[in-house]
């Protein structure tokens, strides 16, 4: 059994700064404490983007300090709120692939592909600049072994227009690659701050809530933030199944 945790959209600001009525750093600390208490046996924790709210060096410094207390191994991904250069300055030990913060990780016979969909200056996601070619190569190297894809921006509409307008825009060529190789068992996304499950041309996908604030379930009109509980995903992978649990973790904000 392969056990992966997905944490997304932590949106760290300046330490002590409140965002949408909550302290993102306190929320992260509560998330890490909950993982250490209940899932220290996880094979990997994937942080799927929007690590910082404004890409500030102080946010990445605070993140690095808190991650030193996380017991399971972890991997970091970028989202549209992040700044690639500032992130790499804070985490010089993280290797880049073709200039992007993307990685191919093999764990217990499964290939995990962590995509960098950040396109500087845009809210929507892109996979240009050689990123699709990199993915093609890494899926091919798996030689039929099962693969899981983690992406900040989902490639599929979830029928909330304010969010669909800023999803991954390279969905058509991405789908072509996935259908070509035929070994992707699930796509895990962030970005939308919503618990969503479905399938995309027969490929299962899921997205999850962030650790600070959420998107209200608005299916027309402008995007709104709401105060649903923060959560992370517990992903259990066997030869027969991929099972995703959402866990609403407990927290205590300083103002509470």
PDB file of C-alpha atoms in Angstrom:
ATOM      1  CA  UNK A   1       0.000   0.000   0.000  1.00  0.00           C
ATOM      2  CA  UNK A   2       1.229   3.454  -0.987  1.00  0.00           C
ATOM      3  CA  UNK A   3       0.129   6.299   1.296  1.00  0.00           C
ATOM      4  CA  UNK A   4       0.376   9.895   0.035  1.00  0.00           C
ATOM      5  CA  UNK A   5      -0.986  13.031   1.650  1.00  0.00           C
ATOM      6  CA  UNK A   6      -1.929  16.052  -0.445  1.00  0.00           C
ATOM      7  CA  UNK A   7      -1.907  19.526   1.112  1.00  0.00           C
ATOM      8  CA  UNK A   8      -2.759  22.472  -1.105  1.00  0.00           C
ATOM      9  CA  UNK A   9      -3.194  26.224  -1.250  1.00  0.00           C
ATOM     10  CA  UNK A  10      -1.668  27.213   2.072  1.00  0.00           C
ATOM     11  CA  UNK A  11      -1.283  30.846   0.874  1.00  0.00           C
ATOM     12  CA  UNK A  12       1.320  31.961   3.398  1.00  0.00           C
ATOM     13  CA  UNK A  13       1.580  35.735   3.775  1.00  0.00           C
ATOM     14  CA  UNK A  14       3.838  37.769   6.029  1.00  0.00           C
ATOM     15  CA  UNK A  15       4.096  35.926   9.372  1.00  0.00           C
ATOM     16  CA  UNK A  16       1.236  37.103  11.582  1.00  0.00           C
ATOM     17  CA  UNK A  17      -0.752  38.502   8.667  1.00  0.00           C
ATOM     18  CA  UNK A  18      -4.426  37.526   8.496  1.00  0.00           C
ATOM     19  CA  UNK A  19      -5.922  36.478   5.158  1.00  0.00           C
ATOM     20  CA  UNK A  20      -9.712  36.251   4.780  1.00  0.00           C
ATOM     21  CA  UNK A  21     -10.055  36.320   8.543  1.00  0.00           C
ATOM     22  CA  UNK A  22      -7.575  33.514   9.296  1.00  0.00           C
ATOM     23  CA  UNK A  23      -3.859  33.232   9.910  1.00  0.00           C
ATOM     24  CA  UNK A  24      -2.431  30.998   7.142  1.00  0.00           C
ATOM     25  CA  UNK A  25       0.712  30.207   9.129  1.00  0.00           C
ATOM     26  CA  UNK A  26      -1.274  29.040  12.151  1.00  0.00           C
ATOM     27  CA  UNK A  27      -3.400  26.889   9.852  1.00  0.00           C
ATOM     28  CA  UNK A  28      -0.257  25.321   8.357  1.00  0.00           C
ATOM     29  CA  UNK A  29       1.146  24.603  11.804  1.00  0.00           C
ATOM     30  CA  UNK A  30      -2.117  22.887  12.771  1.00  0.00           C
ATOM     31  CA  UNK A  31      -2.049  20.866   9.545  1.00  0.00           C
ATOM     32  CA  UNK A  32       1.527  19.688  10.164  1.00  0.00           C
ATOM     33  CA  UNK A  33       0.709  18.800  13.776  1.00  0.00           C
ATOM     34  CA  UNK A  34      -2.287  16.761  12.628  1.00  0.00           C
ATOM     35  CA  UNK A  35      -0.209  14.915  10.019  1.00  0.00           C
ATOM     36  CA  UNK A  36       2.541  14.172  12.538  1.00  0.00           C
ATOM     37  CA  UNK A  37      -0.014  12.896  15.020  1.00  0.00           C
ATOM     38  CA  UNK A  38      -2.052  10.732  12.639  1.00  0.00           C
ATOM     39  CA  UNK A  39      -0.037  10.037   9.498  1.00  0.00           C
ATOM     40  CA  UNK A  40       3.652  10.009  10.329  1.00  0.00           C
ATOM     41  CA  UNK A  41       3.805   6.750   8.339  1.00  0.00           C
ATOM     42  CA  UNK A  42       2.941   8.466   5.040  1.00  0.00           C
ATOM     43  CA  UNK A  43       5.306   7.699   2.187  1.00  0.00           C
ATOM     44  CA  UNK A  44       5.107  11.288   0.937  1.00  0.00           C
ATOM     45  CA  UNK A  45       3.330  14.596   1.532  1.00  0.00           C
ATOM     46  CA  UNK A  46       2.748  16.616  -1.646  1.00  0.00           C
ATOM     47  CA  UNK A  47       2.120  20.370  -1.264  1.00  0.00           C
ATOM     48  CA  UNK A  48       0.375  21.120  -4.540  1.00  0.00           C
ATOM     49  CA  UNK A  49       0.966  24.816  -5.048  1.00  0.00           C
ATOM     50  CA  UNK A  50       0.075  28.322  -3.885  1.00  0.00           C
ATOM     51  CA  UNK A  51       2.552  27.941  -1.070  1.00  0.00           C
ATOM     52  CA  UNK A  52       2.700  31.729  -0.712  1.00  0.00           C
ATOM     53  CA  UNK A  53      -0.073  34.236  -1.289  1.00  0.00           C
ATOM     54  CA  UNK A  54       2.140  36.888  -2.880  1.00  0.00           C
ATOM     55  CA  UNK A  55       5.403  35.035  -3.505  1.00  0.00           C
ATOM     56  CA  UNK A  56       7.199  36.874  -0.703  1.00  0.00           C
ATOM     57  CA  UNK A  57      10.572  35.661   0.625  1.00  0.00           C
ATOM     58  CA  UNK A  58       9.294  35.951   4.217  1.00  0.00           C
ATOM     59  CA  UNK A  59       6.491  33.495   3.406  1.00  0.00           C
ATOM     60  CA  UNK A  60       8.893  30.927   1.955  1.00  0.00           C
ATOM     61  CA  UNK A  61      11.242  31.365   4.922  1.00  0.00           C
ATOM     62  CA  UNK A  62       8.371  30.653   7.320  1.00  0.00           C
ATOM     63  CA  UNK A  63       7.371  27.645   5.232  1.00  0.00           C
ATOM     64  CA  UNK A  64      10.874  26.216   5.309  1.00  0.00           C
ATOM     65  CA  UNK A  65      11.066  26.612   9.076  1.00  0.00           C
ATOM     66  CA  UNK A  66       7.721  24.835   9.641  1.00  0.00           C
ATOM     67  CA  UNK A  67       8.485  22.028   7.199  1.00  0.00           C
ATOM     68  CA  UNK A  68      11.511  21.119   9.312  1.00  0.00           C
ATOM     69  CA  UNK A  69       8.995  19.804  11.881  1.00  0.00           C
ATOM     70  CA  UNK A  70       7.063  17.618   9.396  1.00  0.00           C
ATOM     71  CA  UNK A  71       7.804  13.934  10.012  1.00  0.00           C
ATOM     72  CA  UNK A  72       7.029  12.283   6.633  1.00  0.00           C
ATOM     73  CA  UNK A  73       9.083  13.224   3.545  1.00  0.00           C
ATOM     74  CA  UNK A  74       7.574  15.957   1.393  1.00  0.00           C
ATOM     75  CA  UNK A  75       7.658  17.560  -2.048  1.00  0.00           C
ATOM     76  CA  UNK A  76       6.738  21.140  -2.947  1.00  0.00           C
ATOM     77  CA  UNK A  77       4.925  22.372  -6.047  1.00  0.00           C
ATOM     78  CA  UNK A  78       4.127  25.857  -7.325  1.00  0.00           C
ATOM     79  CA  UNK A  79       0.847  27.607  -8.135  1.00  0.00           C
ATOM     80  CA  UNK A  80      -0.140  30.900  -9.708  1.00  0.00           C
ATOM     81  CA  UNK A  81       0.338  32.823  -6.427  1.00  0.00           C
ATOM     82  CA  UNK A  82       3.946  31.668  -6.147  1.00  0.00           C
ATOM     83  CA  UNK A  83       7.105  33.276  -7.486  1.00  0.00           C
ATOM     84  CA  UNK A  84       9.470  30.717  -8.996  1.00  0.00           C
ATOM     85  CA  UNK A  85      12.697  32.695  -8.566  1.00  0.00           C
ATOM     86  CA  UNK A  86      11.935  33.719  -4.989  1.00  0.00           C
ATOM     87  CA  UNK A  87      10.923  30.162  -4.115  1.00  0.00           C
ATOM     88  CA  UNK A  88      14.150  28.709  -5.537  1.00  0.00           C
ATOM     89  CA  UNK A  89      16.202  31.303  -3.657  1.00  0.00           C
ATOM     90  CA  UNK A  90      14.573  30.096  -0.430  1.00  0.00           C
ATOM     91  CA  UNK A  91      14.897  26.404  -1.357  1.00  0.00           C
ATOM     92  CA  UNK A  92      18.190  26.140  -3.313  1.00  0.00           C
ATOM     93  CA  UNK A  93      18.354  22.418  -2.517  1.00  0.00           C
ATOM     94  CA  UNK A  94      15.344  21.706  -4.747  1.00  0.00           C
ATOM     95  CA  UNK A  95      16.452  20.573  -8.179  1.00  0.00           C
ATOM     96  CA  UNK A  96      14.694  21.947 -11.247  1.00  0.00           C
ATOM     97  CA  UNK A  97      13.901  20.019 -14.412  1.00  0.00           C
ATOM     98  CA  UNK A  98      14.350  22.009 -17.622  1.00  0.00           C
ATOM     99  CA  UNK A  99      14.100  25.224 -15.597  1.00  0.00           C
ATOM    100  CA  UNK A 100      10.832  24.349 -13.867  1.00  0.00           C
ATOM    101  CA  UNK A 101       9.921  23.108 -10.387  1.00  0.00           C
ATOM    102  CA  UNK A 102       8.691  19.745 -11.630  1.00  0.00           C
ATOM    103  CA  UNK A 103       9.688  16.269 -10.546  1.00  0.00           C
ATOM    104  CA  UNK A 104       9.293  12.595 -11.312  1.00  0.00           C
ATOM    105  CA  UNK A 105       9.299  10.466  -8.153  1.00  0.00           C
ATOM    106  CA  UNK A 106       9.058   6.671  -8.033  1.00  0.00           C
ATOM    107  CA  UNK A 107       7.548   5.294  -4.819  1.00  0.00           C
ATOM    108  CA  UNK A 108       6.621   1.638  -4.279  1.00  0.00           C
ATOM    109  CA  UNK A 109       6.313   0.890  -7.977  1.00  0.00           C
ATOM    110  CA  UNK A 110       4.238   3.963  -8.815  1.00  0.00           C
ATOM    111  CA  UNK A 111       5.507   7.001 -10.700  1.00  0.00           C
ATOM    112  CA  UNK A 112       4.423  10.363  -9.281  1.00  0.00           C
ATOM    113  CA  UNK A 113       4.640  13.277 -11.699  1.00  0.00           C
ATOM    114  CA  UNK A 114       4.565  16.692 -10.057  1.00  0.00           C
ATOM    115  CA  UNK A 115       3.854  19.368 -12.662  1.00  0.00           C
ATOM    116  CA  UNK A 116       4.852  23.023 -12.638  1.00  0.00           C
ATOM    117  CA  UNK A 117       1.867  24.835 -14.184  1.00  0.00           C
ATOM    118  CA  UNK A 118       2.888  28.324 -13.054  1.00  0.00           C
ATOM    119  CA  UNK A 119       3.019  30.843 -15.888  1.00  0.00           C
ATOM    120  CA  UNK A 120       4.416  34.105 -14.525  1.00  0.00           C
ATOM    121  CA  UNK A 121       1.889  36.937 -14.648  1.00  0.00           C
ATOM    122  CA  UNK A 122      -1.113  34.684 -15.336  1.00  0.00           C
ATOM    123  CA  UNK A 123      -3.749  33.214 -13.055  1.00  0.00           C
ATOM    124  CA  UNK A 124      -4.450  30.304 -15.373  1.00  0.00           C
ATOM    125  CA  UNK A 125      -1.994  27.437 -15.746  1.00  0.00           C
ATOM    126  CA  UNK A 126       0.233  26.541 -18.700  1.00  0.00           C
ATOM    127  CA  UNK A 127       2.547  23.688 -19.677  1.00  0.00           C
ATOM    128  CA  UNK A 128       4.623  25.378 -22.367  1.00  0.00           C
ATOM    129  CA  UNK A 129       8.366  25.884 -22.507  1.00  0.00           C
ATOM    130  CA  UNK A 130       9.174  22.187 -22.755  1.00  0.00           C
ATOM    131  CA  UNK A 131       6.995  21.040 -19.861  1.00  0.00           C
ATOM    132  CA  UNK A 132       4.730  18.855 -22.008  1.00  0.00           C
ATOM    133  CA  UNK A 133       7.778  17.302 -23.637  1.00  0.00           C
ATOM    134  CA  UNK A 134       9.220  16.579 -20.199  1.00  0.00           C
ATOM    135  CA  UNK A 135       5.980  14.900 -19.140  1.00  0.00           C
ATOM    136  CA  UNK A 136       5.930  12.823 -22.335  1.00  0.00           C
ATOM    137  CA  UNK A 137       9.452  11.625 -21.588  1.00  0.00           C
ATOM    138  CA  UNK A 138       8.738  10.778 -17.944  1.00  0.00           C
ATOM    139  CA  UNK A 139       5.527   8.902 -18.750  1.00  0.00           C
ATOM    140  CA  UNK A 140       7.419   6.954 -21.400  1.00  0.00           C
ATOM    141  CA  UNK A 141      10.195   6.081 -18.962  1.00  0.00           C
ATOM    142  CA  UNK A 142       7.597   4.494 -16.667  1.00  0.00           C
ATOM    143  CA  UNK A 143       7.196   1.763 -19.330  1.00  0.00           C
ATOM    144  CA  UNK A 144       3.644   0.856 -18.422  1.00  0.00           C
ATOM    145  CA  UNK A 145       4.021   1.213 -14.658  1.00  0.00           C
ATOM    146  CA  UNK A 146       1.119   3.071 -13.035  1.00  0.00           C
ATOM    147  CA  UNK A 147       1.456   6.840 -12.749  1.00  0.00           C
ATOM    148  CA  UNK A 148      -0.242   9.541 -10.674  1.00  0.00           C
ATOM    149  CA  UNK A 149      -0.220  13.183 -11.756  1.00  0.00           C
ATOM    150  CA  UNK A 150      -0.222  16.114  -9.346  1.00  0.00           C
ATOM    151  CA  UNK A 151      -0.981  19.536 -10.831  1.00  0.00           C
ATOM    152  CA  UNK A 152      -1.880  22.828  -9.222  1.00  0.00           C
ATOM    153  CA  UNK A 153      -4.316  23.825 -11.972  1.00  0.00           C
ATOM    154  CA  UNK A 154      -6.951  21.212 -12.858  1.00  0.00           C
ATOM    155  CA  UNK A 155      -7.192  20.481 -16.596  1.00  0.00           C
ATOM    156  CA  UNK A 156     -10.960  19.957 -16.474  1.00  0.00           C
ATOM    157  CA  UNK A 157     -13.939  22.266 -16.037  1.00  0.00           C
ATOM    158  CA  UNK A 158     -15.724  21.872 -12.706  1.00  0.00           C
ATOM    159  CA  UNK A 159     -18.622  24.050 -13.945  1.00  0.00           C
ATOM    160  CA  UNK A 160     -17.857  26.977 -11.694  1.00  0.00           C
ATOM    161  CA  UNK A 161     -17.109  29.596 -14.395  1.00  0.00           C
ATOM    162  CA  UNK A 162     -14.993  31.902 -12.223  1.00  0.00           C
ATOM    163  CA  UNK A 163     -12.633  28.960 -11.597  1.00  0.00           C
ATOM    164  CA  UNK A 164     -12.901  27.298 -15.009  1.00  0.00           C
ATOM    165  CA  UNK A 165     -11.680  30.524 -16.628  1.00  0.00           C
ATOM    166  CA  UNK A 166      -8.334  30.072 -14.872  1.00  0.00           C
ATOM    167  CA  UNK A 167      -7.798  26.310 -15.017  1.00  0.00           C
ATOM    168  CA  UNK A 168      -4.968  24.585 -16.900  1.00  0.00           C
ATOM    169  CA  UNK A 169      -5.256  25.876 -20.460  1.00  0.00           C
ATOM    170  CA  UNK A 170      -3.131  23.160 -22.096  1.00  0.00           C
ATOM    171  CA  UNK A 171      -5.704  20.465 -21.409  1.00  0.00           C
ATOM    172  CA  UNK A 172      -5.990  19.238 -25.011  1.00  0.00           C
ATOM    173  CA  UNK A 173      -2.292  18.418 -25.558  1.00  0.00           C
ATOM    174  CA  UNK A 174      -2.106  17.084 -22.000  1.00  0.00           C
ATOM    175  CA  UNK A 175      -4.991  14.712 -22.689  1.00  0.00           C
ATOM    176  CA  UNK A 176      -3.265  13.542 -25.863  1.00  0.00           C
ATOM    177  CA  UNK A 177      -0.180  12.581 -23.856  1.00  0.00           C
ATOM    178  CA  UNK A 178      -2.179  10.764 -21.192  1.00  0.00           C
ATOM    179  CA  UNK A 179      -4.118   8.805 -23.790  1.00  0.00           C
ATOM    180  CA  UNK A 180      -0.908   8.000 -25.664  1.00  0.00           C
ATOM    181  CA  UNK A 181       0.725   6.398 -22.629  1.00  0.00           C
ATOM    182  CA  UNK A 182      -2.396   5.024 -20.939  1.00  0.00           C
ATOM    183  CA  UNK A 183      -0.831   4.503 -17.511  1.00  0.00           C
ATOM    184  CA  UNK A 184      -2.167   7.478 -15.482  1.00  0.00           C
ATOM    185  CA  UNK A 185      -4.510   6.210 -12.769  1.00  0.00           C
ATOM    186  CA  UNK A 186      -5.528   9.541 -11.199  1.00  0.00           C
ATOM    187  CA  UNK A 187      -4.983  13.312 -11.483  1.00  0.00           C
ATOM    188  CA  UNK A 188      -4.746  15.284  -8.221  1.00  0.00           C
ATOM    189  CA  UNK A 189      -5.273  19.071  -8.430  1.00  0.00           C
ATOM    190  CA  UNK A 190      -5.407  22.096  -6.158  1.00  0.00           C
ATOM    191  CA  UNK A 191      -6.205  25.711  -7.061  1.00  0.00           C
ATOM    192  CA  UNK A 192     -10.003  25.563  -6.794  1.00  0.00           C
ATOM    193  CA  UNK A 193     -10.254  25.315  -2.967  1.00  0.00           C
ATOM    194  CA  UNK A 194     -13.162  22.865  -3.399  1.00  0.00           C
ATOM    195  CA  UNK A 195     -13.651  19.142  -2.678  1.00  0.00           C
ATOM    196  CA  UNK A 196     -14.278  17.809  -6.178  1.00  0.00           C
ATOM    197  CA  UNK A 197     -14.252  14.296  -7.649  1.00  0.00           C
ATOM    198  CA  UNK A 198     -14.918  13.182 -11.202  1.00  0.00           C
ATOM    199  CA  UNK A 199     -13.451  11.745 -14.357  1.00  0.00           C
ATOM    200  CA  UNK A 200     -11.978  13.377 -17.430  1.00  0.00           C
ATOM    201  CA  UNK A 201     -12.162  11.287 -20.584  1.00  0.00           C
ATOM    202  CA  UNK A 202     -12.171   8.242 -18.343  1.00  0.00           C
ATOM    203  CA  UNK A 203      -9.292   9.379 -16.091  1.00  0.00           C
ATOM    204  CA  UNK A 204     -10.327   9.947 -12.449  1.00  0.00           C
ATOM    205  CA  UNK A 205      -9.442  13.318 -10.905  1.00  0.00           C
ATOM    206  CA  UNK A 206      -9.896  15.078  -7.594  1.00  0.00           C
ATOM    207  CA  UNK A 207      -9.296  18.494  -6.061  1.00  0.00           C
ATOM    208  CA  UNK A 208      -9.465  19.573  -2.441  1.00  0.00           C
ATOM    209  CA  UNK A 209      -9.914  22.439  -0.018  1.00  0.00           C
ATOM    210  CA  UNK A 210      -7.023  24.661   0.971  1.00  0.00           C
ATOM    211  CA  UNK A 211      -5.696  25.046   4.479  1.00  0.00           C
ATOM    212  CA  UNK A 212      -6.755  28.684   4.956  1.00  0.00           C
ATOM    213  CA  UNK A 213      -9.831  29.738   2.938  1.00  0.00           C
ATOM    214  CA  UNK A 214     -12.210  28.055   0.509  1.00  0.00           C
ATOM    215  CA  UNK A 215     -14.222  28.821  -2.612  1.00  0.00           C
ATOM    216  CA  UNK A 216     -17.966  29.077  -2.103  1.00  0.00           C
ATOM    217  CA  UNK A 217     -19.918  26.646  -4.327  1.00  0.00           C
ATOM    218  CA  UNK A 218     -21.006  29.353  -6.765  1.00  0.00           C
ATOM    219  CA  UNK A 219     -22.033  27.965 -10.160  1.00  0.00           C
ATOM    220  CA  UNK A 220     -22.731  31.339 -11.777  1.00  0.00           C
ATOM    221  CA  UNK A 221     -21.332  34.825 -11.319  1.00  0.00           C
ATOM    222  CA  UNK A 222     -18.278  35.991  -9.446  1.00  0.00           C
ATOM    223  CA  UNK A 223     -16.008  33.949  -7.237  1.00  0.00           C
ATOM    224  CA  UNK A 224     -16.675  34.135  -3.496  1.00  0.00           C
ATOM    225  CA  UNK A 225     -14.662  32.952  -0.508  1.00  0.00           C
ATOM    226  CA  UNK A 226     -16.293  31.036   2.325  1.00  0.00           C
ATOM    227  CA  UNK A 227     -15.268  29.568   5.669  1.00  0.00           C
ATOM    228  CA  UNK A 228     -15.623  25.811   5.166  1.00  0.00           C
ATOM    229  CA  UNK A 229     -13.120  23.827   7.246  1.00  0.00           C
ATOM    230  CA  UNK A 230      -9.507  23.401   6.118  1.00  0.00           C
ATOM    231  CA  UNK A 231      -8.594  19.933   4.888  1.00  0.00           C
ATOM    232  CA  UNK A 232      -5.946  17.705   3.395  1.00  0.00           C
ATOM    233  CA  UNK A 233      -6.271  14.493   1.381  1.00  0.00           C
ATOM    234  CA  UNK A 234      -5.220  10.998   2.403  1.00  0.00           C
ATOM    235  CA  UNK A 235      -4.483   8.962  -0.730  1.00  0.00           C
ATOM    236  CA  UNK A 236      -4.213   5.175  -0.504  1.00  0.00           C
ATOM    237  CA  UNK A 237      -2.960   3.334  -3.581  1.00  0.00           C
ATOM    238  CA  UNK A 238      -2.991  -0.423  -4.092  1.00  0.00           C
ATOM    239  CA  UNK A 239      -2.772  -2.615  -7.174  1.00  0.00           C
ATOM    240  CA  UNK A 240      -6.558  -2.671  -7.295  1.00  0.00           C
ATOM    241  CA  UNK A 241      -7.600   0.864  -6.315  1.00  0.00           C
ATOM    242  CA  UNK A 242      -6.866   4.514  -5.661  1.00  0.00           C
ATOM    243  CA  UNK A 243      -8.846   5.738  -2.647  1.00  0.00           C
ATOM    244  CA  UNK A 244      -8.998   9.413  -1.574  1.00  0.00           C
ATOM    245  CA  UNK A 245     -10.180  10.539   1.865  1.00  0.00           C
ATOM    246  CA  UNK A 246     -10.617  14.229   2.725  1.00  0.00           C
ATOM    247  CA  UNK A 247      -9.748  15.043   6.333  1.00  0.00           C
ATOM    248  CA  UNK A 248     -10.958  18.260   7.994  1.00  0.00           C
ATOM    249  CA  UNK A 249      -8.229  18.931  10.518  1.00  0.00           C
ATOM    250  CA  UNK A 250      -8.711  20.826  13.763  1.00  0.00           C
ATOM    251  CA  UNK A 251      -7.063  24.173  14.249  1.00  0.00           C
ATOM    252  CA  UNK A 252      -7.021  27.139  16.616  1.00  0.00           C
ATOM    253  CA  UNK A 253      -6.456  30.619  15.272  1.00  0.00           C
ATOM    254  CA  UNK A 254      -4.737  33.173  17.565  1.00  0.00           C
ATOM    255  CA  UNK A 255      -7.886  35.328  17.640  1.00  0.00           C
ATOM    256  CA  UNK A 256     -10.097  32.429  18.674  1.00  0.00           C
TER     257      UNK A 256
END
